[in-house]
Amino acid sequence: MDMVVPEACGLHGTKEQIKAQLKAKLSRIPTRFKIEPRCDAPLLASAAMTLVQSERGRIVDFFKRQ
């Protein structure tokens, strides 16, 4: 599953360039105060959904053992 990147983030280039831009952008999102609603909030939500989807099996297995 590919992560959905909001248009407002303005990422362009090859797949590898966009991947590097995403990594840099995600690492710079401030988390202590306000999260910018146009790009940062949807980008964080998309990254979280992508991670959970990729680890779905492990997460389900964990809760089945509880």
Short mmCIF file of C-alpha atoms in Angstrom, two decimals:
data_model
loop_
_atom_site.label_atom_id
_atom_site.label_comp_id
_atom_site.label_asym_id
_atom_site.label_seq_id
_atom_site.Cartn_x
_atom_site.Cartn_y
_atom_site.Cartn_z
CA MET A 1 0.00 0.00 0.00
CA ASP A 2 1.43 3.36 -1.02
CA MET A 3 1.05 6.30 1.29
CA VAL A 4 -1.24 9.08 0.07
CA VAL A 5 0.62 12.38 0.07
CA PRO A 6 -1.52 15.54 0.23
CA GLU A 7 -1.12 17.83 -2.79
CA ALA A 8 -0.41 20.73 -0.38
CA CYS A 9 2.91 19.10 0.53
CA GLY A 10 4.22 19.95 -2.95
CA LEU A 11 6.48 16.92 -3.37
CA HIS A 12 7.79 16.25 -6.88
CA GLY A 13 10.38 14.10 -8.60
CA THR A 14 11.19 10.45 -9.00
CA LYS A 15 9.85 7.84 -6.59
CA GLU A 16 13.19 7.82 -4.75
CA GLN A 17 13.30 11.63 -4.58
CA ILE A 18 9.75 11.77 -3.22
CA LYS A 19 10.62 9.08 -0.66
CA ALA A 20 13.58 11.17 0.53
CA GLN A 21 11.43 14.32 0.61
CA LEU A 22 8.76 12.48 2.62
CA LYS A 23 11.30 11.25 5.14
CA ALA A 24 12.70 14.77 5.56
CA LYS A 25 9.22 16.34 5.76
CA LEU A 26 7.94 13.83 8.34
CA SER A 27 11.05 14.33 10.50
CA ARG A 28 10.48 18.12 10.54
CA ILE A 29 6.81 18.12 11.57
CA PRO A 30 6.58 19.78 14.97
CA THR A 31 4.60 17.73 17.47
CA ARG A 32 4.63 19.81 20.64
CA PHE A 33 2.23 22.58 19.79
CA LYS A 34 0.25 22.95 16.57
CA ILE A 35 0.21 20.60 13.59
CA GLU A 36 -0.36 22.42 10.29
CA PRO A 37 -3.77 21.21 8.99
CA ARG A 38 -3.25 21.43 5.20
CA CYS A 39 -0.23 19.15 4.76
CA ASP A 40 1.23 18.00 8.09
CA ALA A 41 -1.95 16.59 9.69
CA PRO A 42 -3.08 14.56 6.65
CA LEU A 43 0.52 13.48 6.00
CA LEU A 44 0.88 12.16 9.55
CA ALA A 45 -2.49 10.38 9.28
CA SER A 46 -1.48 8.79 5.99
CA ALA A 47 1.89 7.68 7.37
CA ALA A 48 0.15 6.15 10.40
CA MET A 49 -2.41 4.31 8.25
CA THR A 50 0.33 3.01 5.96
CA LEU A 51 2.37 1.74 8.90
CA VAL A 52 -0.61 0.08 10.60
CA GLN A 53 -1.69 -1.53 7.29
CA SER A 54 1.82 -2.88 6.70
CA GLU A 55 1.95 -4.31 10.23
CA ARG A 56 -1.70 -5.42 10.33
CA GLY A 57 -0.88 -9.12 10.69
CA ARG A 58 1.45 -8.57 13.64
CA ILE A 59 -1.07 -6.26 15.33
CA VAL A 60 -3.95 -8.73 14.91
CA ASP A 61 -1.78 -11.61 16.15
CA PHE A 62 -0.80 -9.57 19.22
CA PHE A 63 -4.42 -8.93 20.19
CA LYS A 64 -5.44 -12.53 19.51
CA ARG A 65 -2.89 -13.65 22.11
CA GLN A 66 -4.30 -11.36 24.81
#
